[in-house]
Amino acid sequence: MTETADVAIIGGGISGCAIAYSLARQGCKNVVVFEKGYLTSGTTGRCAGGIRQQFGTETSCVLARDSLRSFAGLGEELDFDLEFHQGGYLLLAYTEKEHLQFQKNVTLQRRLGIDSRCLSPADAGKIVPGMNVEGVLGATFCPSDGQANPFKTTFAYAAAARRLGVRIIPFTEVREIRKGKGKIQAVITNRGRWATPVVVNAAGPYSGIVGRMAGVELPVYSKRQQFMATEPVDDLCKLFVIAFSRQVSFIQTPHGSILMGGGDPQEPPSFNLNTSWQYPVEFARKVVAMMPMLKGVRIVRQWAGLYNITPDAQPIYGPHPEVKGFFMAIGFSGHGFMLGPITGKLTAEWILNGKPSLPVAGLDVGRFERGETIPEPSVI
Amino acid sequence: MEDEIILCRCEDVTWGEIREHLQNGWTDAEEIKRLTRAGMGRCQGMTCRNLIAKEIAGFQGKKEGRFPPFTFRPPAVPVSLGLLGESEDD
């Protein structure tokens, strides 16, 4: 049996659900989303939900700024409590190179209307009382940066999209993408065939595999990050603290638990979602040195997630030049959740109007071959 | 089961809350966990995960076991960051 859709989206994470909702809002309602597990089971549900604007390129800053503005009214729009709060992001520089980069970043961010500022190590310490700032050379703080609950945000998009007529089908895996004369024709799932002229690759860590189904190699790879959650504790730091050079990040959620984790520069590309026993040991040493008051706080949960990484740590958006009807929303390099609302809006505009309303045409997949990458320096 | 009955004792999640999400169209234990925090507290679902899976199956009119419980994640018991950091040389 063959069903039909105007657009088939592969991936039931924040990107896929936000794109589905934006398409339906813009009048395109015959949309189907395929998710091979439960919604958020890929990478969205494994992230900490941080939303920051403190980046080092104009492209990243503008995307993040506009996405954050969307988050501010999103709960009301979708009629769902997203646990969105703006406690800010504090970025700590431990190397001279980072320190200089942060100062350049703040100049750029302020020009773009982002309320970030440079702080001395002592002033950084005042923002998180009790934090050990030994070794910190400087910091930047942006009070309007924030966090939302990634599960609830995705579920909210999915529920709102369903109300508009979108079919969101979890536990359904896309196995093949069929083409004819260089155009998308259909997707084959484990539950049947769907004829469609448009496929959106929103498969997060598995976007490269989806690319190969359509017969193209995409310049992305996936890599494990590990995270942990503590038991709920009294207010300690309801803002996101990141030390890029130490691979440390942590934030206390509105619920009271502290989420903490990061990556490992030695981590090889893989689809490994297993947790390691070494990681909590090494991370605990680093985080307790920075936050001595966390010594007695207990870890209740550890998990892993996968970044989908591009050579310049910027997402890939837009149509693929070799396969008509094949659109990308991939390679977020750790920022897919925070960019969710803007990814939805821009991708829907690109599909329906042929061009997005922000100048992001340079984030197409062709930039790597053209040698026009936009390397983002401030990533964890 | 009565709505007031607490299924997840760590996060105080009642059957009523879970039932409401099931009535709103959510179907899976992993979704229910993430919507309600059931199973995300100190015991990580040791007490409630099978109970919740059973009740979800019952609500859907399916056989017990048709809806698997949500994933267990380490550690098996809560461990303090101080203790973890000291175990470096073991």
Coordinates of C-alpha atoms in Angstrom, one line a residue:
Chain A
M1 CA 0.0 0.0 0.0
T2 CA 1.3 3.4 -0.9
E3 CA 0.4 6.6 1.0
T4 CA 1.3 10.0 -0.2
A5 CA 2.7 13.2 1.4
D6 CA 3.9 16.5 0.2
V7 CA 6.8 16.4 2.5
A8 CA 8.4 13.5 4.4
I9 CA 10.6 14.3 7.3
I10 CA 13.1 11.8 8.6
G11 CA 13.8 12.3 12.3
G12 CA 11.5 13.0 15.3
G13 CA 13.8 15.2 17.2
I14 CA 13.6 19.0 17.7
S15 CA 14.5 19.7 14.1
G16 CA 12.0 17.3 12.5
C17 CA 9.1 18.3 14.7
A18 CA 9.8 22.1 14.4
I19 CA 10.0 21.8 10.6
A20 CA 6.8 19.8 10.5
Y21 CA 5.0 22.5 12.7
S22 CA 6.4 25.4 10.6
L23 CA 5.4 23.7 7.3
A24 CA 1.8 23.2 8.7
R25 CA 1.7 26.8 10.0
Q26 CA 2.6 28.0 6.6
G27 CA -0.2 26.0 5.0
C28 CA 1.5 22.8 4.0
K29 CA -0.3 20.2 6.0
N30 CA 0.2 16.9 4.1
V31 CA 3.4 16.3 6.0
V32 CA 4.6 13.1 7.6
V33 CA 7.4 12.7 10.2
F34 CA 9.1 9.3 10.6
E35 CA 11.0 8.5 13.8
K36 CA 12.7 5.2 14.3
G37 CA 12.3 5.2 18.1
Y38 CA 10.2 7.4 20.4
L39 CA 10.2 11.2 19.8
T40 CA 13.5 12.7 21.1
S41 CA 15.2 9.3 21.3
G42 CA 18.1 10.4 19.0
T43 CA 20.1 13.4 20.1
T44 CA 17.5 15.9 21.3
G45 CA 16.5 14.0 24.3
R46 CA 20.1 13.5 25.3
C47 CA 21.0 17.2 25.3
A48 CA 21.0 19.6 28.3
G49 CA 18.6 22.1 26.6
G50 CA 20.9 25.1 26.7
I51 CA 20.2 28.1 24.4
R52 CA 23.1 30.5 24.0
Q53 CA 23.9 33.4 21.7
Q54 CA 27.5 33.7 22.6
F55 CA 29.2 32.4 19.4
G56 CA 32.2 33.6 17.4
T57 CA 30.8 34.1 13.9
E58 CA 28.0 36.4 12.7
T59 CA 26.1 33.5 11.2
S60 CA 26.0 31.5 14.4
C61 CA 25.1 34.6 16.5
V62 CA 22.2 35.7 14.2
L63 CA 20.7 32.2 14.1
A64 CA 21.0 31.7 17.8
R65 CA 19.7 35.2 18.6
D66 CA 16.6 34.8 16.5
S67 CA 16.1 31.3 17.8
L68 CA 16.2 32.5 21.4
R69 CA 13.7 35.2 20.5
S70 CA 11.4 32.5 19.2
F71 CA 11.8 30.5 22.4
A72 CA 10.6 33.4 24.5
G73 CA 7.0 33.2 23.1
L74 CA 7.0 29.5 22.1
G75 CA 5.4 28.0 25.2
E76 CA 2.3 30.3 24.7
E77 CA 2.3 29.6 20.9
L78 CA 2.4 25.8 21.4
D79 CA 0.3 25.9 24.6
F80 CA 2.8 23.8 26.5
D81 CA 5.0 24.6 29.6
L82 CA 8.5 24.3 28.1
E83 CA 10.3 25.2 31.3
F84 CA 12.1 28.0 29.4
H85 CA 14.1 30.2 31.7
Q86 CA 16.8 32.8 31.1
G87 CA 19.5 32.5 33.7
G88 CA 22.3 33.3 31.3
Y89 CA 25.5 31.6 30.1
L90 CA 28.8 32.1 31.8
L91 CA 31.8 31.2 29.6
L92 CA 35.2 30.7 31.3
A93 CA 38.5 31.2 29.5
Y94 CA 41.4 29.2 30.8
T95 CA 43.8 29.9 27.9
E96 CA 45.1 33.1 26.5
K97 CA 43.8 32.1 23.1
E98 CA 40.3 31.6 24.4
H99 CA 40.5 34.8 26.4
L100 CA 41.3 36.8 23.2
Q101 CA 38.6 35.0 21.2
F102 CA 36.0 35.7 23.9
Q103 CA 36.8 39.5 23.7
K104 CA 36.4 39.4 19.9
N105 CA 33.2 37.4 20.3
V106 CA 31.7 40.0 22.7
T107 CA 32.4 42.9 20.3
L108 CA 30.7 40.9 17.5
Q109 CA 27.8 39.9 19.7
R110 CA 27.1 43.4 20.9
R111 CA 27.1 44.7 17.4
L112 CA 24.4 42.2 16.6
G113 CA 22.2 43.3 19.6
I114 CA 23.2 40.4 22.0
D115 CA 23.6 41.6 25.6
S116 CA 26.8 39.8 26.4
R117 CA 29.7 41.3 28.3
C118 CA 33.3 40.6 29.4
L119 CA 33.9 39.9 33.1
S120 CA 37.0 39.6 35.3
P121 CA 37.6 36.3 37.0
A122 CA 36.5 37.9 40.3
D123 CA 33.3 39.2 38.8
A124 CA 32.7 35.7 37.2
G125 CA 33.0 34.3 40.7
K126 CA 30.3 36.6 42.0
I127 CA 27.8 35.2 39.4
V128 CA 28.2 31.7 40.8
P129 CA 28.9 32.1 44.5
G130 CA 31.4 29.6 45.8
M131 CA 32.9 28.8 42.4
N132 CA 36.7 28.4 42.4
V133 CA 38.0 30.8 39.7
E134 CA 41.7 29.7 40.0
G135 CA 43.2 29.6 36.5
V136 CA 40.4 31.6 34.9
L137 CA 41.9 34.4 32.8
G138 CA 38.6 36.0 31.9
A139 CA 34.9 35.3 31.3
T140 CA 31.9 36.4 29.3
F141 CA 28.3 36.5 30.5
C142 CA 25.1 36.9 28.6
P143 CA 22.1 37.2 30.9
S144 CA 19.4 36.5 28.2
D145 CA 20.8 33.1 27.3
G146 CA 18.8 30.3 28.8
Q147 CA 17.5 26.8 28.8
A148 CA 14.3 24.9 27.9
N149 CA 13.2 21.3 28.5
P150 CA 14.2 19.5 25.2
F151 CA 11.6 16.7 25.7
K152 CA 8.8 19.1 26.3
T153 CA 9.8 21.4 23.5
T154 CA 9.8 18.6 21.0
F155 CA 6.6 17.0 22.3
A156 CA 5.0 20.5 22.2
Y157 CA 6.0 21.0 18.6
A158 CA 4.8 17.4 17.7
A159 CA 1.4 17.9 19.5
A160 CA 0.9 21.3 17.8
A161 CA 1.8 19.9 14.4
R162 CA -0.6 17.0 14.9
R163 CA -3.4 19.4 15.7
L164 CA -2.7 21.0 12.3
G165 CA -3.0 17.7 10.6
V166 CA 0.6 16.5 10.4
R167 CA 1.2 12.8 10.8
I168 CA 4.0 12.0 13.2
I169 CA 4.8 8.3 13.3
P170 CA 7.2 7.0 15.9
F171 CA 8.8 3.5 15.9
T172 CA 8.9 3.6 12.1
E173 CA 12.3 3.4 10.4
V174 CA 13.0 4.7 6.9
R175 CA 15.0 2.0 5.0
E176 CA 15.2 3.4 1.5
I177 CA 14.8 6.6 -0.5
R178 CA 13.7 6.1 -4.1
K179 CA 14.7 8.6 -6.8
G180 CA 13.9 8.9 -10.5
K181 CA 15.6 11.3 -12.9
G182 CA 17.5 12.9 -10.0
K183 CA 14.3 13.7 -8.1
I184 CA 12.9 12.3 -4.9
Q185 CA 10.0 10.0 -5.5
A186 CA 9.3 7.9 -2.4
V187 CA 10.5 6.6 1.0
I188 CA 10.3 3.0 2.0
T189 CA 9.7 2.4 5.7
N190 CA 9.4 -0.8 7.7
R191 CA 5.6 0.0 7.6
G192 CA 5.2 0.6 3.9
R193 CA 5.9 3.0 1.0
W194 CA 5.2 6.7 1.0
A195 CA 5.2 8.6 -2.3
T196 CA 6.6 12.1 -1.8
P197 CA 8.4 14.8 -3.9
V198 CA 10.3 16.1 -0.8
V199 CA 12.4 14.4 1.8
V200 CA 13.9 16.4 4.7
N201 CA 17.0 14.9 6.4
A202 CA 16.6 15.8 10.1
A203 CA 18.1 12.5 11.3
G204 CA 20.6 14.1 13.6
P205 CA 23.5 11.7 14.3
Y206 CA 22.2 9.4 11.5
S207 CA 22.1 12.1 8.8
G208 CA 25.0 10.6 6.9
I209 CA 23.2 7.3 6.6
V210 CA 20.1 9.0 5.3
G211 CA 22.3 10.9 2.8
R212 CA 23.6 7.5 1.5
M213 CA 20.0 6.3 1.1
A214 CA 19.6 9.2 -1.3
G215 CA 22.9 8.4 -3.0
V216 CA 25.0 11.3 -1.7
E217 CA 27.9 11.5 0.7
L218 CA 27.4 14.3 3.3
P219 CA 30.4 15.9 5.1
V220 CA 29.2 15.0 8.6
Y221 CA 30.3 12.5 11.3
S222 CA 29.0 11.6 14.7
K223 CA 30.8 11.6 18.0
R224 CA 29.8 10.6 21.6
Q225 CA 29.4 13.2 24.4
Q226 CA 28.5 12.1 27.9
F227 CA 26.3 13.7 30.5
M228 CA 25.1 13.1 34.1
A229 CA 22.3 14.4 36.3
T230 CA 22.5 14.9 40.0
E231 CA 19.7 14.6 42.6
P232 CA 17.8 17.9 43.1
V233 CA 19.5 20.4 45.3
D234 CA 18.9 23.9 46.5
D235 CA 19.6 26.8 44.2
L236 CA 23.3 26.8 43.3
C237 CA 23.7 27.9 39.7
K238 CA 20.6 28.3 37.5
L239 CA 22.7 29.4 34.6
F240 CA 24.8 27.5 32.2
V241 CA 28.6 27.5 33.0
I242 CA 31.0 26.3 30.2
A243 CA 34.7 25.9 30.2
F244 CA 35.5 24.9 26.6
S245 CA 39.2 24.1 27.2
R246 CA 38.3 21.8 30.1
Q247 CA 35.4 20.1 28.3
V248 CA 33.2 21.0 31.3
S249 CA 29.6 22.4 31.2
F250 CA 26.9 22.4 33.8
I251 CA 23.5 23.9 34.5
Q252 CA 20.9 23.5 37.2
T253 CA 17.4 22.9 35.8
P254 CA 14.2 24.5 37.3
H255 CA 13.6 21.1 38.9
G256 CA 16.8 21.4 40.9
S257 CA 19.0 18.7 39.4
I258 CA 22.3 19.7 37.9
L259 CA 23.1 18.5 34.4
M260 CA 26.8 18.2 33.7
G261 CA 29.0 16.8 31.1
G262 CA 30.9 17.4 27.8
G263 CA 33.1 15.7 25.3
D264 CA 36.5 14.2 25.1
P265 CA 39.0 15.4 22.4
Q266 CA 40.2 11.8 22.1
E267 CA 36.7 10.5 21.4
P268 CA 36.7 8.8 18.0
P269 CA 33.8 9.2 15.5
S270 CA 31.2 6.5 16.2
F271 CA 27.5 5.8 16.9
N272 CA 28.4 4.6 20.4
L273 CA 25.7 5.4 22.9
N274 CA 27.2 3.4 25.8
T275 CA 28.4 5.2 28.9
S276 CA 31.9 4.6 30.2
W277 CA 32.8 4.1 33.8
Q278 CA 35.9 6.3 33.5
Y279 CA 33.9 9.3 32.4
P280 CA 32.1 10.1 35.7
V281 CA 35.4 9.7 37.6
E282 CA 37.4 12.1 35.4
F283 CA 34.5 14.6 35.1
A284 CA 33.9 14.6 38.9
R285 CA 37.5 15.6 39.5
K286 CA 37.2 18.5 37.1
V287 CA 33.9 19.7 38.3
V288 CA 34.6 19.4 42.0
A289 CA 37.8 21.5 41.5
M290 CA 35.7 24.2 39.9
M291 CA 32.6 23.8 42.2
P292 CA 33.8 22.5 45.6
M293 CA 30.3 22.7 47.1
L294 CA 29.2 19.9 44.7
K295 CA 31.4 17.3 46.5
G296 CA 28.5 15.8 48.5
V297 CA 26.0 16.0 45.7
R298 CA 25.1 12.7 44.2
I299 CA 24.9 11.6 40.6
V300 CA 21.7 9.7 39.9
R301 CA 22.0 9.2 36.1
Q302 CA 24.5 9.0 33.4
W303 CA 23.9 8.8 29.6
A304 CA 25.5 9.4 26.3
G305 CA 24.4 11.3 23.2
L306 CA 25.8 11.9 19.7
Y307 CA 26.9 15.1 18.2
N308 CA 26.5 15.3 14.4
I309 CA 29.5 17.4 13.3
T310 CA 30.5 19.3 10.2
P311 CA 34.0 20.5 9.3
D312 CA 33.2 24.1 10.3
A313 CA 30.9 23.2 13.3
Q314 CA 28.0 25.0 11.6
P315 CA 24.7 23.3 10.4
I316 CA 23.9 22.3 6.9
Y317 CA 20.6 23.8 5.6
G318 CA 18.8 23.8 2.3
P319 CA 18.4 21.7 -0.8
H320 CA 21.0 19.2 -2.0
P321 CA 22.3 20.3 -5.4
E322 CA 22.4 16.7 -6.8
V323 CA 19.0 15.4 -5.6
K324 CA 16.0 17.5 -6.4
G325 CA 13.6 17.6 -3.4
F326 CA 16.2 16.5 -0.8
F327 CA 16.6 19.1 2.0
M328 CA 19.1 19.2 4.8
A329 CA 18.7 20.2 8.5
I330 CA 21.8 18.4 9.8
G331 CA 25.3 18.7 11.3
F332 CA 24.4 21.0 14.2
S333 CA 27.6 20.2 15.9
G334 CA 26.0 20.3 19.4
H335 CA 23.5 23.2 18.8
G336 CA 20.5 21.5 17.2
F337 CA 18.2 22.0 20.1
M338 CA 18.9 25.7 20.6
L339 CA 18.5 26.3 16.9
G340 CA 15.3 24.3 16.7
P341 CA 12.7 27.1 16.2
I342 CA 14.8 28.9 13.6
T343 CA 15.6 25.6 11.8
G344 CA 11.9 24.9 11.6
K345 CA 11.1 28.3 10.2
L346 CA 14.0 28.6 7.7
T347 CA 13.6 25.0 6.4
A348 CA 9.9 25.4 5.9
E349 CA 10.4 28.7 4.0
W350 CA 13.1 27.1 1.9
I351 CA 10.8 24.2 0.9
L352 CA 7.7 26.3 0.3
N353 CA 9.1 29.6 -1.1
G354 CA 12.4 28.5 -2.5
K355 CA 14.4 30.8 -0.2
P356 CA 14.7 31.5 3.6
S357 CA 14.0 34.8 5.2
L358 CA 17.5 35.0 6.8
P359 CA 20.7 35.2 4.8
V360 CA 21.7 31.6 5.5
A361 CA 22.1 30.4 1.9
G362 CA 25.8 30.1 2.6
L363 CA 25.1 27.3 5.0
D364 CA 24.2 25.0 2.1
V365 CA 26.0 21.7 1.7
G366 CA 27.9 23.1 -1.3
R367 CA 30.0 25.4 0.8
F368 CA 32.6 22.7 1.6
E369 CA 33.4 22.1 -2.1
R370 CA 33.4 25.8 -2.8
G371 CA 35.9 26.3 0.0
E372 CA 33.5 28.8 1.7
T373 CA 33.3 27.3 5.2
I374 CA 32.4 29.5 8.2
P375 CA 34.5 28.0 11.0
E376 CA 32.8 28.5 14.4
P377 CA 35.5 28.8 17.1
S378 CA 33.4 28.7 20.3
V379 CA 32.1 25.2 20.5
I380 CA 32.3 22.4 23.1
Chain B
M1 CA -6.5 2.4 39.8
E2 CA -7.4 5.6 41.6
D3 CA -6.0 8.9 40.3
E4 CA -4.4 9.8 43.6
I5 CA -2.2 6.8 43.8
I6 CA 1.5 7.7 43.6
L7 CA 3.3 5.5 41.2
C8 CA 6.7 7.2 41.3
R9 CA 7.6 7.9 44.9
C10 CA 10.8 9.8 44.2
E11 CA 9.2 12.4 42.0
D12 CA 5.6 12.2 43.4
V13 CA 4.0 11.2 40.1
T14 CA 0.4 10.0 40.4
W15 CA -1.5 7.6 38.2
G16 CA -3.8 10.5 37.4
E17 CA -1.0 12.5 35.8
I18 CA 0.1 9.6 33.8
R19 CA -3.4 8.7 32.7
E20 CA -4.0 12.3 31.5
H21 CA -0.9 12.1 29.2
L22 CA -2.1 8.7 27.9
Q23 CA -5.5 10.2 27.2
N24 CA -3.8 13.0 25.3
G25 CA -2.3 10.5 22.9
W26 CA 1.2 9.7 24.4
T27 CA 1.7 6.0 24.2
D28 CA 5.2 5.0 25.3
A29 CA 6.9 4.6 28.7
E30 CA 9.9 6.6 27.5
E31 CA 7.5 9.5 26.6
I32 CA 5.6 9.3 29.9
K33 CA 8.9 9.3 31.8
R34 CA 10.0 12.5 30.0
L35 CA 6.7 14.2 30.4
T36 CA 6.2 13.5 34.1
R37 CA 9.7 12.8 35.5
A38 CA 8.4 9.4 36.6
G39 CA 11.4 7.2 37.1
M40 CA 13.9 10.1 37.0
G41 CA 14.4 10.5 40.7
R42 CA 16.8 9.1 43.2
C43 CA 15.9 5.5 42.6
Q44 CA 15.8 5.9 38.8
G45 CA 12.7 3.8 38.4
M46 CA 13.9 0.8 40.4
T47 CA 10.5 0.8 42.2
C48 CA 8.1 2.1 39.6
R49 CA 9.3 1.3 36.1
N50 CA 7.6 -2.1 35.9
L51 CA 4.5 -0.8 37.5
I52 CA 4.2 2.1 35.1
A53 CA 4.8 -0.2 32.1
K54 CA 2.1 -2.5 33.4
E55 CA -0.4 0.3 33.8
I56 CA 0.4 1.7 30.4
A57 CA -0.2 -1.7 28.8
G58 CA -3.5 -2.0 30.8
F59 CA -4.7 1.5 29.7
Q60 CA -4.0 0.5 26.0
G61 CA -5.8 -2.8 26.5
K62 CA -2.6 -4.6 25.7
K63 CA -1.0 -7.6 27.3
E64 CA 1.5 -6.9 30.1
G65 CA 5.0 -6.8 28.5
R66 CA 3.7 -5.4 25.3
F67 CA 5.0 -2.0 26.5
P68 CA 8.5 -2.4 27.7
P69 CA 9.6 -0.2 30.7
F70 CA 12.0 2.7 30.1
T71 CA 15.8 2.2 29.9
F72 CA 17.9 1.8 33.1
R73 CA 20.8 4.1 33.3
P74 CA 23.9 3.9 35.5
P75 CA 24.9 4.3 38.3
A76 CA 22.9 1.6 40.1
V77 CA 22.7 3.8 43.2
P78 CA 23.4 7.5 43.7
V79 CA 27.1 8.3 44.1
S80 CA 28.5 11.6 45.3
L81 CA 30.8 13.6 43.0
G82 CA 33.4 13.7 45.8
L83 CA 33.5 9.9 46.1
L84 CA 33.7 9.5 42.3
G85 CA 36.6 11.9 42.1
E86 CA 38.5 10.1 44.8
S87 CA 38.3 6.7 43.0
E88 CA 40.9 7.7 40.5
D89 CA 43.6 5.3 41.6
D90 CA 41.4 2.2 42.0

